[in-house]
Amino acid sequence: MNKRIAVLPGDGIGPEVTAVAVQVLKKIGEVFDHQFTFEEGLVGAIAIDETGNPFPDETLQLCQSADAILFGAIGHPKYDNDPTAPVRPEQGLLAMRKALGLYANIRPVNTFKALADASPLKREIVEGVDFVVFRELTGGSYFGKKGRSDDRLSAYDTCTYTHDEIYRITKLAFEAAAKRRKKVTLVDKANVMETSRLWREVVQKYAAEHPEIELELMFVDNAAMALIQNPRRFDVILTENMFGDILTDEASVITGSLGMLPSASVGNQVALYEPIHGSYPQAAGQNIANPMAAVLSAATLLETSFNLMAEGKIIRHAVEEALNFGYVTKDINPDKFMSTTEVGQKICDFI
Ligand code: IPM
Ligand code: MG
């Protein structure tokens, strides 16, 4: 198979973990005789430094002409601590999601046997957890009208959703549930927010037409609690942009490390794959970051964009073997750990 992959390493630990994911894809290419070509593009703080724009046109064109996108992370502390910065790296990520129409962010949460004791939650709570979050990615308060009053003493972020924005991701979530345990939990704040009431209307109507899938409705505050009390109760979680952002960081704790969670962002054209962790600037350049979320994102890329199921499975198996042998980074075992590149090499050896 011949495929072009756009690689956007981004900021912080992004370049280090993405390099491992590319190494793994090259290894798969060798073993299975696929021709993957990789082309790098700029995004985030590094793109601001080099071009003044966090998502340059060149990067957009690279993404649009690629068969899939592998993305690292975005963000830099020099912007986090400056609320008046005129351009921010995160704008690059949001612009990219919008421009590529990546409206659904799919974040699977499963526990690995070898990591059951790495979670701060009790083993009996985290064992066997297997759910997936469908987070809406191009609407809500992330993209609504925002601003300040003239005297700058008040500010607003508007949360807006349309029927169609809700419908298209609802359809994806229900299709995923049909292949899983046939349950969708809609997480919202319908007791307070009008947008949430629209979500309920659209999703309930869709559910009535798909009676084979059970629909559960849950307020987000309650869901935050249920996620750590009884995460096994969830199969597919469907939610809006901001709630999904917050709940998936919370959910990552179940697996033992934020460094384990991959994600896929899909829309109508090319799809993007990225670890859910951020740029972790404190660890940048030290060769200590966990590359597994990036590697699992690469596995998801092969499965979802190229339908290479056997290849994806081998990568997942190789990651599990690395975990079983204790070939892990510091976040997972602070007493006995390897570097980012060593873990990457072990995964390639297993492949
Ligand atoms: C994520 C991140 C981003 C988000 C940030 C970096 C803008 O937290 O992908 O979850 O909030 O969507
Ligand atoms: Mg987030």
Coordinates of N, CA, C and O in Angstrom, one line a residue, residues 215-327:
L215 N -30.1 4.3 25.2 CA -29.7 5.6 25.4 C -29.8 6.0 26.9 O -30.9 5.8 27.5
E216 N -28.7 6.4 27.5 CA -28.7 6.9 28.9 C -28.4 8.4 28.9 O -27.6 8.8 28.1
L217 N -29.1 9.1 29.7 CA -28.9 10.6 29.8 C -28.3 10.9 31.1 O -28.8 10.5 32.1
M218 N -27.2 11.7 31.1 CA -26.5 12.0 32.4 C -26.0 13.4 32.4 O -25.4 13.9 31.4
F219 N -26.2 14.0 33.5 CA -25.6 15.4 33.7 C -24.1 15.3 33.9 O -23.6 14.3 34.5
V220 N -23.4 16.3 33.4 CA -21.9 16.2 33.4 C -21.3 16.1 34.8 O -20.3 15.4 35.0
D221 N -21.9 16.8 35.7 CA -21.4 16.7 37.1 C -21.5 15.3 37.7 O -20.5 14.7 38.2
N222 N -22.6 14.7 37.4 CA -22.8 13.3 37.8 C -21.9 12.4 37.0 O -21.3 11.4 37.6
A223 N -21.7 12.6 35.7 CA -20.8 11.8 34.9 C -19.4 11.9 35.4 O -18.6 10.9 35.4
A224 N -18.9 13.0 35.9 CA -17.6 13.2 36.4 C -17.4 12.3 37.6 O -16.3 11.7 37.8
M225 N -18.4 12.1 38.4 CA -18.4 11.2 39.6 C -18.4 9.8 39.1 O -17.6 8.9 39.6
A226 N -19.4 9.4 38.3 CA -19.5 8.0 37.8 C -18.3 7.5 37.1 O -17.9 6.3 37.2
L227 N -17.5 8.4 36.5 CA -16.3 8.0 35.7 C -15.3 7.3 36.6 O -14.6 6.4 36.2
I228 N -15.2 7.8 37.9 CA -14.2 7.2 38.7 C -14.8 6.3 39.8 O -14.1 5.5 40.4
Q229 N -16.2 6.3 39.9 CA -16.8 5.4 40.8 C -17.0 4.1 40.2 O -16.8 3.0 40.8
N230 N -17.5 4.1 39.0 CA -17.9 2.9 38.3 C -17.7 3.1 36.8 O -18.7 3.1 36.0
P231 N -16.4 3.2 36.3 CA -16.2 3.4 34.9 C -16.7 2.3 34.0 O -16.9 2.5 32.8
R232 N -16.8 1.1 34.5 CA -17.2 0.0 33.7 C -18.6 0.1 33.1 O -19.0 -0.5 32.2
R233 N -19.4 1.0 33.8 CA -20.8 1.2 33.3 C -20.9 1.8 32.0 O -22.0 1.8 31.3
F234 N -19.8 2.5 31.5 CA -19.9 3.2 30.2 C -19.5 2.3 29.0 O -18.5 1.5 29.1
D235 N -20.1 2.6 27.9 CA -19.8 2.0 26.6 C -19.3 3.1 25.7 O -18.2 3.2 25.3
V236 N -20.3 3.9 25.2 CA -20.0 5.0 24.4 C -20.5 6.3 25.1 O -21.7 6.3 25.4
I237 N -19.6 7.2 25.3 CA -20.1 8.5 25.9 C -20.1 9.5 24.7 O -19.1 9.6 24.0
L238 N -21.2 10.2 24.6 CA -21.4 11.2 23.6 C -21.5 12.6 24.3 O -22.4 12.7 25.2
T239 N -20.7 13.6 23.9 CA -20.8 14.8 24.6 C -20.2 16.0 23.8 O -19.6 15.8 22.7
E240 N -20.5 17.2 24.3 CA -20.1 18.4 23.5 C -18.6 18.7 23.8 O -18.0 18.0 24.6
N241 N -18.1 19.7 23.1 CA -16.7 20.0 23.1 C -16.0 20.1 24.5 O -15.1 19.4 24.8
M242 N -16.4 21.1 25.2 CA -15.8 21.4 26.5 C -15.9 20.3 27.5 O -15.0 19.9 28.2
F243 N -17.1 19.7 27.6 CA -17.3 18.6 28.6 C -16.4 17.4 28.2 O -15.8 16.8 29.1
G244 N -16.3 17.2 26.9 CA -15.5 16.1 26.4 C -14.0 16.3 26.7 O -13.3 15.4 27.0
D245 N -13.6 17.6 26.6 CA -12.2 17.9 26.9 C -11.9 17.6 28.4 O -10.9 16.9 28.7
I246 N -12.8 18.0 29.2 CA -12.5 17.8 30.7 C -12.6 16.4 31.1 O -11.8 15.8 31.8
L247 N -13.7 15.7 30.6 CA -13.9 14.3 31.0 C -12.9 13.4 30.5 O -12.6 12.4 31.2
T248 N -12.3 13.6 29.3 CA -11.3 12.7 28.8 C -9.9 12.8 29.6 O -9.2 11.8 29.7
D249 N -9.6 14.0 30.1 CA -8.4 14.1 31.0 C -8.7 13.3 32.2 O -7.8 12.6 32.7
E250 N -9.9 13.5 32.8 CA -10.3 12.7 34.0 C -10.2 11.2 33.7 O -9.6 10.4 34.5
A251 N -10.7 10.8 32.6 CA -10.8 9.4 32.2 C -9.4 8.8 32.0 O -9.2 7.6 32.3
S252 N -8.4 9.6 31.6 CA -7.1 9.1 31.4 C -6.5 8.5 32.7 O -5.6 7.6 32.6
V253 N -6.9 9.0 33.8 CA -6.4 8.6 35.1 C -6.7 7.1 35.3 O -5.9 6.4 36.0
I254 N -7.8 6.7 34.8 CA -8.2 5.3 35.0 C -7.2 4.4 34.4 O -6.9 3.3 35.0
T255 N -6.6 4.8 33.3 CA -5.6 3.9 32.6 C -4.2 3.9 33.2 O -3.4 3.1 32.9
G256 N -4.0 4.8 34.2 CA -2.7 4.8 34.9 C -1.8 5.9 34.4 O -1.0 6.4 35.1
S257 N -2.0 6.4 33.2 CA -1.2 7.6 32.7 C -1.9 8.3 31.6 O -2.4 7.6 30.6
L258 N -1.8 9.6 31.6 CA -2.3 10.4 30.5 C -1.4 10.0 29.2 O -1.9 10.2 28.1
G259 N -0.3 9.5 29.4 CA 0.6 9.1 28.3 C 0.2 7.9 27.6 O 0.9 7.4 26.7
M260 N -0.9 7.3 27.9 CA -1.4 6.1 27.3 C -2.5 6.3 26.3 O -2.9 5.3 25.6
L261 N -3.2 7.4 26.3 CA -4.4 7.6 25.6 C -4.3 8.2 24.2 O -3.9 9.3 24.0
P262 N -4.6 7.4 23.1 CA -4.6 7.9 21.8 C -5.9 8.5 21.4 O -6.9 8.4 22.2
S263 N -6.0 9.2 20.3 CA -7.3 9.7 19.8 C -7.3 9.9 18.3 O -6.2 10.0 17.7
A264 N -8.5 9.9 17.8 CA -8.7 10.1 16.4 C -9.7 11.2 16.2 O -10.7 11.3 16.9
S265 N -9.4 12.2 15.3 CA -10.3 13.2 15.0 C -10.7 13.1 13.6 O -9.9 13.1 12.7
V266 N -12.0 12.9 13.4 CA -12.5 12.6 12.0 C -13.6 13.5 11.6 O -14.2 14.2 12.4
G267 N -13.7 13.6 10.3 CA -14.7 14.5 9.7 C -15.1 14.0 8.3 O -15.2 12.8 8.1
N268 N -15.2 14.9 7.3 CA -15.6 14.4 6.0 C -14.4 14.1 5.1 O -14.5 13.4 4.2
Q269 N -13.2 14.7 5.4 CA -12.1 14.5 4.6 C -11.0 13.7 5.3 O -11.3 12.6 5.8
V270 N -9.8 14.2 5.4 CA -8.7 13.5 6.0 C -8.8 13.5 7.5 O -9.4 14.4 8.1
A271 N -8.4 12.4 8.1 CA -8.5 12.3 9.6 C -7.1 12.5 10.3 O -6.1 12.4 9.6
L272 N -7.2 12.9 11.5 CA -6.0 13.3 12.3 C -5.9 12.4 13.5 O -6.9 12.2 14.2
Y273 N -4.7 12.0 13.8 CA -4.5 11.1 15.0 C -3.5 11.8 15.9 O -2.5 12.2 15.5
E274 N -3.8 11.8 17.2 CA -3.0 12.4 18.2 C -3.2 11.8 19.6 O -4.2 11.4 19.9
P275 N -2.1 11.9 20.4 CA -2.2 11.5 21.8 C -3.1 12.6 22.5 O -3.1 13.7 22.0
I276 N -3.8 12.2 23.5 CA -4.7 13.2 24.1 C -3.9 14.1 25.1 O -4.3 15.2 25.5
H277 N -2.7 13.7 25.4 CA -1.9 14.5 26.3 C -1.4 15.8 25.6 O -1.4 15.9 24.4
G278 N -1.0 16.7 26.4 CA -0.6 18.0 25.9 C 0.9 18.0 25.6 O 1.5 17.0 25.5
S279 N 1.5 19.2 25.6 CA 2.9 19.4 25.1 C 3.9 19.1 26.3 O 5.0 19.0 26.0
Y280 N 3.4 19.1 27.5 CA 4.2 18.7 28.7 C 5.6 19.4 28.6 O 6.6 18.7 28.6
P281 N 5.6 20.7 28.6 CA 6.9 21.4 28.4 C 8.0 21.1 29.4 O 9.1 21.1 29.0
Q282 N 7.6 20.8 30.6 CA 8.6 20.5 31.6 C 9.5 19.3 31.2 O 10.6 19.1 31.7
A283 N 8.9 18.4 30.4 CA 9.6 17.2 30.0 C 10.3 17.3 28.7 O 11.1 16.5 28.2
A284 N 10.0 18.4 28.0 CA 10.5 18.5 26.6 C 12.0 18.4 26.5 O 12.7 19.0 27.3
G285 N 12.5 17.7 25.5 CA 13.9 17.6 25.2 C 14.7 16.7 26.1 O 15.9 16.5 26.0
Q286 N 14.0 16.0 27.0 CA 14.7 15.2 28.0 C 14.6 13.7 27.7 O 15.1 12.9 28.5
N287 N 13.9 13.3 26.7 CA 13.8 11.9 26.3 C 13.2 11.1 27.5 O 13.6 10.0 27.7
I288 N 12.2 11.7 28.1 CA 11.5 10.9 29.2 C 10.0 10.8 29.0 O 9.3 10.0 29.7
A289 N 9.5 11.4 27.9 CA 8.0 11.4 27.7 C 7.6 10.0 27.3 O 8.3 9.2 26.6
N290 N 6.4 9.6 27.7 CA 5.8 8.3 27.3 C 5.3 8.4 25.8 O 4.4 9.2 25.5
P291 N 5.9 7.6 24.9 CA 5.5 7.6 23.5 C 4.3 6.7 23.2 O 3.9 6.7 22.1
M292 N 3.8 6.0 24.2 CA 2.8 5.0 23.9 C 1.5 5.6 23.3 O 0.9 5.0 22.4
A293 N 1.0 6.7 23.8 CA -0.2 7.3 23.3 C 0.0 7.7 21.8 O -0.9 7.5 21.0
A294 N 1.2 8.2 21.5 CA 1.5 8.5 20.1 C 1.5 7.2 19.2 O 1.0 7.2 18.1
V295 N 2.2 6.2 19.8 CA 2.3 4.9 19.0 C 0.9 4.3 18.8 O 0.5 3.8 17.7
L296 N 0.0 4.4 19.9 CA -1.3 3.8 19.7 C -2.2 4.7 18.8 O -3.1 4.2 18.1
S297 N -1.8 6.0 18.7 CA -2.5 6.8 17.7 C -2.1 6.4 16.3 O -3.0 6.4 15.4
A298 N -0.9 6.0 16.1 CA -0.4 5.5 14.8 C -1.2 4.2 14.5 O -1.6 4.0 13.3
A299 N -1.4 3.4 15.5 CA -2.1 2.1 15.3 C -3.6 2.5 14.8 O -4.1 1.9 13.9
T300 N -4.2 3.4 15.5 CA -5.5 3.8 15.1 C -5.6 4.4 13.7 O -6.5 4.2 13.0
L301 N -4.5 5.2 13.4 CA -4.4 5.7 12.0 C -4.5 4.6 11.0 O -5.2 4.6 10.0
L302 N -3.6 3.5 11.2 CA -3.6 2.4 10.2 C -5.0 1.8 10.1 O -5.4 1.5 9.0
E303 N -5.6 1.6 11.3 CA -6.9 0.8 11.3 C -8.0 1.7 10.7 O -8.8 1.2 9.8
T304 N -8.0 3.0 11.1 CA -9.2 3.8 10.7 C -9.1 4.4 9.3 O -10.0 4.4 8.6
S305 N -7.9 4.9 9.0 CA -7.8 5.6 7.7 C -7.4 4.6 6.6 O -7.8 4.8 5.4
F306 N -6.6 3.6 6.9 CA -6.1 2.7 5.8 C -6.7 1.3 5.9 O -6.4 0.4 5.1
N307 N -7.6 1.1 6.9 CA -8.2 -0.3 7.1 C -7.1 -1.4 7.2 O -7.4 -2.5 6.8
L308 N -6.0 -1.1 7.8 CA -4.9 -2.1 8.0 C -5.1 -2.6 9.4 O -4.4 -2.2 10.3
M309 N -6.0 -3.6 9.5 CA -6.4 -4.0 10.9 C -5.3 -4.9 11.5 O -5.0 -4.8 12.7
A310 N -4.7 -5.8 10.7 CA -3.6 -6.7 11.2 C -2.4 -5.9 11.7 O -1.9 -6.1 12.8
E311 N -2.1 -4.8 10.9 CA -1.0 -4.0 11.3 C -1.2 -3.3 12.6 O -0.4 -3.2 13.5
G312 N -2.4 -2.7 12.7 CA -2.8 -2.0 14.0 C -2.7 -2.9 15.2 O -2.2 -2.6 16.2
K313 N -3.2 -4.2 15.0 CA -3.3 -5.1 16.1 C -1.8 -5.5 16.5 O -1.6 -5.6 17.7
I314 N -0.9 -5.6 15.6 CA 0.5 -5.9 15.9 C 1.1 -4.8 16.8 O 1.8 -5.0 17.7
I315 N 0.8 -3.6 16.4 CA 1.3 -2.4 17.2 C 0.8 -2.5 18.6 O 1.5 -2.3 19.6
R316 N -0.6 -2.7 18.7 CA -1.2 -2.8 20.0 C -0.6 -3.9 20.9 O -0.3 -3.7 22.1
H317 N -0.3 -5.0 20.2 CA 0.2 -6.1 20.9 C 1.7 -5.8 21.4 O 2.1 -6.2 22.5
A318 N 2.4 -5.1 20.5 CA 3.8 -4.8 20.8 C 3.8 -3.8 22.0 O 4.7 -3.9 22.9
V319 N 2.9 -2.9 22.1 CA 2.8 -2.0 23.2 C 2.5 -2.8 24.5 O 3.1 -2.6 25.6
E320 N 1.6 -3.7 24.4 CA 1.2 -4.5 25.6 C 2.4 -5.4 26.0 O 2.6 -5.5 27.2
E321 N 3.2 -5.9 25.1 CA 4.4 -6.7 25.5 C 5.4 -5.8 26.2 O 5.9 -6.2 27.2
A322 N 5.5 -4.6 25.7 CA 6.5 -3.6 26.3 C 6.0 -3.4 27.8 O 6.8 -3.4 28.7
L323 N 4.7 -3.2 28.0 CA 4.2 -3.0 29.3 C 4.4 -4.2 30.2 O 4.9 -4.1 31.3
N324 N 4.1 -5.4 29.6 CA 4.3 -6.7 30.4 C 5.8 -6.9 30.8 O 6.0 -7.4 31.9
F325 N 6.7 -6.5 30.0 CA 8.1 -6.7 30.3 C 8.7 -5.5 31.2 O 9.8 -5.5 31.5
G326 N 7.8 -4.5 31.4 CA 8.3 -3.4 32.2 C 9.1 -2.4 31.4 O 9.9 -1.6 32.0
Y327 N 9.0 -2.4 30.1 CA 9.8 -1.5 29.3 C 8.9 -0.2 29.2 O 8.2 0.0 28.2

